[in-house]
Short mmCIF file of C-alpha atoms and ligand atoms in Angstrom, two decimals:
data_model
loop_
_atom_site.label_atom_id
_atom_site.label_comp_id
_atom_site.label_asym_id
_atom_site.label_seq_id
_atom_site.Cartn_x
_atom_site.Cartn_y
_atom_site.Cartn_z
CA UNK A 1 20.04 -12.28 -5.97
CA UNK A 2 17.96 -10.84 -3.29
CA UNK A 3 18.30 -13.21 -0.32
CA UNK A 4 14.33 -13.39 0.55
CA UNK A 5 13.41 -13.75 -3.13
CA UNK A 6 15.84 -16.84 -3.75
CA UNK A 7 14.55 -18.17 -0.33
CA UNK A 8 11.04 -18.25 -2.12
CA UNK A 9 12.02 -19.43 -5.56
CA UNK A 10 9.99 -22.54 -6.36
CA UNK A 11 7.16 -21.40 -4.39
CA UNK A 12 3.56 -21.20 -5.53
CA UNK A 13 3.13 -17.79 -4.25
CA UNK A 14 -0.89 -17.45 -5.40
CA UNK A 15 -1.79 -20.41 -3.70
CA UNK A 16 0.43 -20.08 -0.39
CA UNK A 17 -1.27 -16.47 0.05
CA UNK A 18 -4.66 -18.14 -0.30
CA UNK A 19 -3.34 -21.38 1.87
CA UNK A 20 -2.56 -18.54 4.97
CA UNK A 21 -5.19 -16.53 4.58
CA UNK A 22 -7.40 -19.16 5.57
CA UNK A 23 -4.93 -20.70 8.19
CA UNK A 24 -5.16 -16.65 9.24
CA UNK A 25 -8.70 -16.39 8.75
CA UNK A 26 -7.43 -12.91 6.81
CA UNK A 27 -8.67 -10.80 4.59
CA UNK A 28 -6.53 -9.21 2.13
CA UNK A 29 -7.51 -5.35 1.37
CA UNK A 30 -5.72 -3.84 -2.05
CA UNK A 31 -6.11 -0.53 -3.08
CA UNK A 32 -6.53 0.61 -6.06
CA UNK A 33 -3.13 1.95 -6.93
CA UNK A 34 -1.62 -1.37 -6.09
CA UNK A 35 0.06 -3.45 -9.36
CA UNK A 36 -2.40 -5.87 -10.70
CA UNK A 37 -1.43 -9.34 -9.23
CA UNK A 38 -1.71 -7.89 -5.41
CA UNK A 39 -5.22 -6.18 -6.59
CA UNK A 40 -6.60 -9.61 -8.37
CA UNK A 41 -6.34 -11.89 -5.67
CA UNK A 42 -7.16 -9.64 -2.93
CA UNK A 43 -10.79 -10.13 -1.06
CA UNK A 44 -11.48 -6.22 -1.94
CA UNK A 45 -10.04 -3.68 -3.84
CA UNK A 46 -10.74 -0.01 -3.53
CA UNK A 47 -10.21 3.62 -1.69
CA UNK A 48 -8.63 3.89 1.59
CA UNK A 49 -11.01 4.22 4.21
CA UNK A 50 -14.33 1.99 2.29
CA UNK A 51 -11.52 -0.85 2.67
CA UNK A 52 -11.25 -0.38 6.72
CA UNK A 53 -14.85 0.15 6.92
CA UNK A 54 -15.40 -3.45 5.15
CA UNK A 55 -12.43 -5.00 6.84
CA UNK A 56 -13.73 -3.57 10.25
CA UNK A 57 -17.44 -5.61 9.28
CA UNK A 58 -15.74 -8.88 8.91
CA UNK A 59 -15.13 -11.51 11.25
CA UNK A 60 -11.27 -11.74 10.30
CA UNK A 61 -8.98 -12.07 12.50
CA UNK A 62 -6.43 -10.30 10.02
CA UNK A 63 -6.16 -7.29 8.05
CA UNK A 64 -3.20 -7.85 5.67
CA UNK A 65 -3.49 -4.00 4.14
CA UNK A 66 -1.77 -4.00 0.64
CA UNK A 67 -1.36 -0.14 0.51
CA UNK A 68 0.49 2.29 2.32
CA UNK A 69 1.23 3.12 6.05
CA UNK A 70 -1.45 5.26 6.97
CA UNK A 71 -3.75 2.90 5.46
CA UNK A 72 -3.02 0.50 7.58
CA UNK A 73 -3.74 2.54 10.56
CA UNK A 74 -6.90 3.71 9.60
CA UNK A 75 -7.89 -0.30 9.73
CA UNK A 76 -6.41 -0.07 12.73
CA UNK A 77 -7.89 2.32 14.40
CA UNK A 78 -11.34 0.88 12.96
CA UNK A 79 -10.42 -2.43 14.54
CA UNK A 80 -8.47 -2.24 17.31
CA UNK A 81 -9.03 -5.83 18.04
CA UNK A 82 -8.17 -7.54 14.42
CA UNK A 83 -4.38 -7.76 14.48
CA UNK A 84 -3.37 -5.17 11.19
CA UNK A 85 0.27 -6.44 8.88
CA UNK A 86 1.52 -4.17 5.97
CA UNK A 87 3.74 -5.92 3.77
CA UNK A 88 6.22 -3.23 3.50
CA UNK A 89 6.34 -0.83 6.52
CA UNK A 90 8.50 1.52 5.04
CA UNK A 91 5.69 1.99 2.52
CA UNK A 92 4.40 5.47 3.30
CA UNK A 93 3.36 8.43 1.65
CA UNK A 94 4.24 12.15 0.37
CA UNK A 95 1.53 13.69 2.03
CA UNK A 96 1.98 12.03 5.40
CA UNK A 97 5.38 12.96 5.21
CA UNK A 98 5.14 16.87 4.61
CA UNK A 99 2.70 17.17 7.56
CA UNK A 100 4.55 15.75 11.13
CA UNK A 101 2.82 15.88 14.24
CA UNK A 102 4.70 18.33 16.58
CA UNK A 103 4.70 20.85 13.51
CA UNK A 104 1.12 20.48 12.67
CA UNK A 105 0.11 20.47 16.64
CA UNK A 106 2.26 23.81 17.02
CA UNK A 107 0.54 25.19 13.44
CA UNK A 108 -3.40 24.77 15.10
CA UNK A 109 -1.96 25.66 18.59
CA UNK A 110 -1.09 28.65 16.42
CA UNK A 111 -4.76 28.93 15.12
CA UNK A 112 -6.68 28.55 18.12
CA UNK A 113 -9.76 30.13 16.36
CA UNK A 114 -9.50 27.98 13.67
CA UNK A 115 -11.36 23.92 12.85
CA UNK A 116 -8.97 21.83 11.39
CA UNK A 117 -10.45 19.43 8.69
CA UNK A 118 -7.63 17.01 7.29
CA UNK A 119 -7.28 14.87 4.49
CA UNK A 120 -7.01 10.55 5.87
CA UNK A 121 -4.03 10.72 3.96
CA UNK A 122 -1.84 11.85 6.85
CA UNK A 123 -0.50 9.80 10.15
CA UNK A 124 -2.84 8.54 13.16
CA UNK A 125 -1.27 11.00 15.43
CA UNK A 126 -2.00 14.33 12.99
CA UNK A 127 -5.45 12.68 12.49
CA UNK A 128 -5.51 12.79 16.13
CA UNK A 129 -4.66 16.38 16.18
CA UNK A 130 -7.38 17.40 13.65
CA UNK A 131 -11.24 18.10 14.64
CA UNK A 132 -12.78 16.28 11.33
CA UNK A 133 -11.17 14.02 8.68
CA UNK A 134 -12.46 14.31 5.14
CA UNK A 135 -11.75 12.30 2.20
CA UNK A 136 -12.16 13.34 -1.84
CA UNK A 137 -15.30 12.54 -2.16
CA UNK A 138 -16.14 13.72 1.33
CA UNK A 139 -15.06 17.21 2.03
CA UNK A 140 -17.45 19.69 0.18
CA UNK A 141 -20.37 17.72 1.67
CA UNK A 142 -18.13 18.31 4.55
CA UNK A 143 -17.94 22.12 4.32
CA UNK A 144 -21.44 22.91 3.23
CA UNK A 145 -22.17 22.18 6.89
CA UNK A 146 -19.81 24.04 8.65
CA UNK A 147 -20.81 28.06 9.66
CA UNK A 148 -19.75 30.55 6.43
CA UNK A 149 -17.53 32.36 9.46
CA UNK A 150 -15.94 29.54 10.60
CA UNK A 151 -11.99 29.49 10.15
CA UNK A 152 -10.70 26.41 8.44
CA UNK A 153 -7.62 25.25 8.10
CA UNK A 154 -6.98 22.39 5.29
CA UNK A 155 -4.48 19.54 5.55
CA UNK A 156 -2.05 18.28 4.55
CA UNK A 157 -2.62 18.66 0.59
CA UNK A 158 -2.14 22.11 -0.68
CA UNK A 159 -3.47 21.08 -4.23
CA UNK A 160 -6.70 19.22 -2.95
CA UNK A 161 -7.24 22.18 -0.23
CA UNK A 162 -7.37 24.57 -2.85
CA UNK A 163 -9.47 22.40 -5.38
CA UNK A 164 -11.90 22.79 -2.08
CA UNK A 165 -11.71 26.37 -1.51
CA UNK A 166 -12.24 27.74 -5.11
CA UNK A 167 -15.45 25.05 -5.54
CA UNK A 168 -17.16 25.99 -2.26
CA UNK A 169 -15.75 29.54 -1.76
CA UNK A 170 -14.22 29.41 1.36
CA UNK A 171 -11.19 31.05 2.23
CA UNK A 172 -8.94 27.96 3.82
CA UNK A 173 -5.81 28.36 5.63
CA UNK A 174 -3.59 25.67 3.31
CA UNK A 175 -0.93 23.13 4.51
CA UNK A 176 1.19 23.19 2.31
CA UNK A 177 1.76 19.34 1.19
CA UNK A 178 1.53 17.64 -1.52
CA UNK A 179 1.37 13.94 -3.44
CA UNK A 180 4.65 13.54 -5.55
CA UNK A 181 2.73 11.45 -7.50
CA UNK A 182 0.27 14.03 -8.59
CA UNK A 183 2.38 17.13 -8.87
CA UNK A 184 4.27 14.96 -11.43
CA UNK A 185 2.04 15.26 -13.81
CA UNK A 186 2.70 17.60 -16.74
CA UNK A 187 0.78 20.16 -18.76
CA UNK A 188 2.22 20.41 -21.53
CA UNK A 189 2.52 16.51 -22.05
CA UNK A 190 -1.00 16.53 -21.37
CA UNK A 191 -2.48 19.31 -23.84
CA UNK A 192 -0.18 16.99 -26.78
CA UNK A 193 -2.16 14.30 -25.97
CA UNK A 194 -5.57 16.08 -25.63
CA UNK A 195 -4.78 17.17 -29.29
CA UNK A 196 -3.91 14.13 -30.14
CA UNK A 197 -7.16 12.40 -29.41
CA UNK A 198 -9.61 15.25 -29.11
CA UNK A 199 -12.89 14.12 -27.62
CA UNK A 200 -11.51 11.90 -24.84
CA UNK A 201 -12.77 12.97 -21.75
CA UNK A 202 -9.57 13.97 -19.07
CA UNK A 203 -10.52 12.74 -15.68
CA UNK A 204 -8.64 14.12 -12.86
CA UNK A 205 -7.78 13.39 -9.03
CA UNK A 206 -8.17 17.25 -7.51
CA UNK A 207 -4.75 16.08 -5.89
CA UNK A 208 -3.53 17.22 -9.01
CA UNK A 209 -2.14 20.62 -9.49
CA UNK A 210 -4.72 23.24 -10.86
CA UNK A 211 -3.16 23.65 -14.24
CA UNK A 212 -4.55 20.23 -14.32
CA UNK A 213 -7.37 20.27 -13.23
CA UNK A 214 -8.30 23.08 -15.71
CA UNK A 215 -8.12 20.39 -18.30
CA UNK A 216 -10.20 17.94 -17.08
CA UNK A 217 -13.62 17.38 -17.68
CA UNK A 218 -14.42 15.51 -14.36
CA UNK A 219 -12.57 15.57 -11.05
CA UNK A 220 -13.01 13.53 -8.15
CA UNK A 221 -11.83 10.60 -6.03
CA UNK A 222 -10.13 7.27 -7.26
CA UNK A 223 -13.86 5.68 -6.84
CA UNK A 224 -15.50 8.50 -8.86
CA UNK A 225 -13.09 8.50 -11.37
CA UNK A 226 -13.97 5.04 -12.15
CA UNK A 227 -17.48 5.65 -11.82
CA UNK A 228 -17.48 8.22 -13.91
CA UNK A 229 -15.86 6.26 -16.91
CA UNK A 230 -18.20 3.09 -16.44
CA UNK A 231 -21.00 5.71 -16.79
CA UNK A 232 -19.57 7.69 -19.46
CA UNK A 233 -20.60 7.10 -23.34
CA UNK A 234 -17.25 7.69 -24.38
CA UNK A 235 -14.80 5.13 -25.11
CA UNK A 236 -11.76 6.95 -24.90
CA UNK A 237 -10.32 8.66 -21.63
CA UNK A 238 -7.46 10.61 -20.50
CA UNK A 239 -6.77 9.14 -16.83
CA UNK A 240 -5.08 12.11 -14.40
CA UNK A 241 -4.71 10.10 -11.36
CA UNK A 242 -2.45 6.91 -10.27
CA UNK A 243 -2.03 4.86 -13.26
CA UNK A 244 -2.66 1.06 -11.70
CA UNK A 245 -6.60 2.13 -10.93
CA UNK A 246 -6.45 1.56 -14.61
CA UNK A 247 -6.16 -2.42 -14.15
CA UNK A 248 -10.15 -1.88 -13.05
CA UNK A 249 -11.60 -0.05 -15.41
CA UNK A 250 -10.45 -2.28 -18.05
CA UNK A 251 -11.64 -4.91 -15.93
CA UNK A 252 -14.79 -3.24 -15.48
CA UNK A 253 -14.49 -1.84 -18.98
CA UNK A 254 -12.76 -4.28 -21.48
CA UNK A 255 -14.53 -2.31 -24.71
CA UNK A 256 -13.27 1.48 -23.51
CA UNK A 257 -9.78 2.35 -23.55
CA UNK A 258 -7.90 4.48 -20.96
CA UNK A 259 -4.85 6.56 -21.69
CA UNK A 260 -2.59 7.47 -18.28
CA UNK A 261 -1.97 11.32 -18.45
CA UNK A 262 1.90 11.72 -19.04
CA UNK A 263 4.39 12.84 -16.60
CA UNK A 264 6.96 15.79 -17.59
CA UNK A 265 9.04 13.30 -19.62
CA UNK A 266 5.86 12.01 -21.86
CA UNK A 267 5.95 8.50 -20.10
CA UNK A 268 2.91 7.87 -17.95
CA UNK A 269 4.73 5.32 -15.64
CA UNK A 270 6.80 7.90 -13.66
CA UNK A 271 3.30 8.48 -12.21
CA UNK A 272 3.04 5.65 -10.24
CA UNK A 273 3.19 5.43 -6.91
CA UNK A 274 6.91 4.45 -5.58
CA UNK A 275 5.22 3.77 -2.13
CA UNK A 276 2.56 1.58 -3.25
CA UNK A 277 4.65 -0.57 -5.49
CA UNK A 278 6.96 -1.19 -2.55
CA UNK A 279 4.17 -4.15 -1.91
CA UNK A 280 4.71 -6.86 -3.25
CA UNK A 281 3.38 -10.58 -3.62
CA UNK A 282 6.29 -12.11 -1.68
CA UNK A 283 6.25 -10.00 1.00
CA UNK A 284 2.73 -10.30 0.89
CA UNK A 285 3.17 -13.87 1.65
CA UNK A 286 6.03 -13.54 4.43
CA UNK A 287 3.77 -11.28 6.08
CA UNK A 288 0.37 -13.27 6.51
CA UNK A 289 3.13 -16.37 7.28
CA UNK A 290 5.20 -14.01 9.85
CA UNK A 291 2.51 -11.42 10.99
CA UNK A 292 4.64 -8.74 10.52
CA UNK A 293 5.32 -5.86 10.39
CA UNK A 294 2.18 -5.75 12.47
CA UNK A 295 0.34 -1.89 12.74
CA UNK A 296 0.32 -0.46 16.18
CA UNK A 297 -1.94 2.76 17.37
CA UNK A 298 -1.18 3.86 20.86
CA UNK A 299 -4.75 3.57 22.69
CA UNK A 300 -5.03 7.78 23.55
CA UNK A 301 -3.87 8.68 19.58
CA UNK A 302 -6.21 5.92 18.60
CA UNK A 303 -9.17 7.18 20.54
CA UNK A 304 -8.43 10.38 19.46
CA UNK A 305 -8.16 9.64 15.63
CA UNK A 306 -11.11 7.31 15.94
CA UNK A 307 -13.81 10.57 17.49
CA UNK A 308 -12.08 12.79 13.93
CA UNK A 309 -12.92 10.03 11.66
CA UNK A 310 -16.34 9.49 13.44
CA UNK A 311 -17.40 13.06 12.99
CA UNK A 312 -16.86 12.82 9.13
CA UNK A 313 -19.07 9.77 9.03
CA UNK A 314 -21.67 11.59 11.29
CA UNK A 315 -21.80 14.74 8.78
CA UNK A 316 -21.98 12.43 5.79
CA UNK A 317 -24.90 10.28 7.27
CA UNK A 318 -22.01 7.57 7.11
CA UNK A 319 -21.21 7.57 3.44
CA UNK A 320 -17.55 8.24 2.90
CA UNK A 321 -17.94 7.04 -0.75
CA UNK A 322 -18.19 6.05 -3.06
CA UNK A 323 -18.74 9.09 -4.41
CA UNK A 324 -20.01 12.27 -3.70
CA UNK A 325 -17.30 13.88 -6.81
CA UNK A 326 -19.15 15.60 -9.25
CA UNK A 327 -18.56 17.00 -12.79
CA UNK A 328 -16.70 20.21 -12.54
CA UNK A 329 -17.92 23.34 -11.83
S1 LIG B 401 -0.32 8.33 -4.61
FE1 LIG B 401 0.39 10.16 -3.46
S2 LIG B 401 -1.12 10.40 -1.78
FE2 LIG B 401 -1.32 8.27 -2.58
S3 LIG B 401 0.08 7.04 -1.31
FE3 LIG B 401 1.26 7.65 -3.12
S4 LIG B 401 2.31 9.54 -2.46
FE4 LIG B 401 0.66 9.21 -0.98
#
């Protein structure tokens, strides 16, 4: 038995968590693809950068981010002063991963003529690289500003770049990156379940690949997804995105029913996230009791990532979502 775990065994973890995050004053952020128990006791649940933004209005002195890596930074970055703890720090992500700094700073040094507008899900130090970070619900609104000449290049997701390009029209130079947990998703799998319950509305995360996306009825964020289903008249959906935002829409939801799209072997589960389910509720617990692993931006990357994030919440009048995802085109 795993040393830490038997160290733990007896121990009431709900109520220890809640004990420290008072003792902390911290507040516990979850996102939505994390498994149930982290998302129900957390203080808010929800997309990347909305849960910095409400962590960053708080007077905690704690940010225990139950996510992944980059995350975590973007809280830090936000609040610089608020100490930042991850329960997993080896919790990262595909798409941070296929974009490095020193390649994507020798890629735009390559470009000079070109603006780069990255996805948040990538490091502090690439954000700090990049002229304007956009999210999924904020990029077209993004793009409809920028000049119809203006060079672009799009990272790090070669799947949500394109979704871009082919709604707005513009011709983007692609990174080419891409969530594992998206591409995983499988076609075939998913036209056998269309036909099996024809009527249910597919929504889709446009980090899926577009032979998904063709399928789907809406696309857009995490948030909009579940917007869109609360809205919806149907009772019946066909979920394309990370299968744990499921937990609140049948929260949300307990009359409709939600169906995770299938992976290449017809079981929805290989979809979820390996990185996010690396969080758990005991480590959860030794890291609001330790304070570590604490998140640390260098001041110049931070400054830097901080005036890229800025400029997306300047072009969207400071609505980063929820949602600006729409039906699609
Ligand atoms: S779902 Fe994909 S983009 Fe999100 S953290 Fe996991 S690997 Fe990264």
């Amino acid at each position: 038995m795993n040393a830490i775990v038997e160290n733990l065994i007896g121990l009431d973890l709900r109520a220890e968590i809640d004990r420290l995050r008072k003792e902390r004053n911290a507040v516990i952020l979850a996102h939505y693809y994390q498994a149930p128990e982290i998302q129900d006791l957390a203080d808010f649940v929800g997309d990347s950068l909305d849960l910095s933004r409400k962590a960053a209005a708080t007077d905690a002195d704690v940010i225990a981010f139950c996510g992944v890596r980059f995350m975590a930074e973007v809280a830090k970055i936000l609040s610089p002063e608020k100490t930042v703890i991850l329960p997993d720090m080896d919790a990262g992500c595909s798409l941070e991963d296929s974009c490095p700094p020193d390649q994507f700073a020798a890629f735009r040094a390559a470009h000079p003529d070109h603006l780069a507008l990255t996805y948040i899900n990538c490091s502090a130090a690439v954000k700090a690289h990049s002229d304007i970070i956009v999210t999924s619900s904020s990029a077209e609104t993004i793009l409809s500003q920028l000049p119809a000449d203006q060079k672009i290049i799009f990272a790090p997701d070669r799947h949500l770049g394109g979704y871009f390009a082919r709604k707005t029209g513009r011709d983007m130079l692609l990174w080419e990156g891409s969530c594992i947990v998206h591409e995983a998703f499988s076609e075939t799998e998913l036209l056998k379940l269309k036909a099996e319950y024809p009527g249910a509305p597919v929504a889709a995360h446009p980090e899926c690949p577009v032979h998904i996306l063709d399928h789907a009825d809406y696309v857009g964020s995490t948030r909009g997804i579940l917007d869109y289903v609360l809205a919806s008249d149907s009772d019946l959906f066909i979920i394309a995105t990370e299968p744990h935002i499921i937990h609140q829409m049948e929260k949300a939801a307990p009359h409709k029913t939600f169906i995770g799209a299938p992976g290449a072997d017809g079981n929805c589960n290989c979809n979820a996230c390996p990185y996010m389910a690396m969080n758990t509720l005991e480590k959860l617990y030794l890291a609001l009791r330790d304070l570590t692993p604490q998140i640390e931006v260098d001041e110049p990357t931070r400054v830097a990532a901080k005036r890229s994030l800025d400029r997306m919440l300047e072009m969207t009048g400071g609505v980063s979502g929820p949602d600006v995802g729409r039906p699609k085109l």
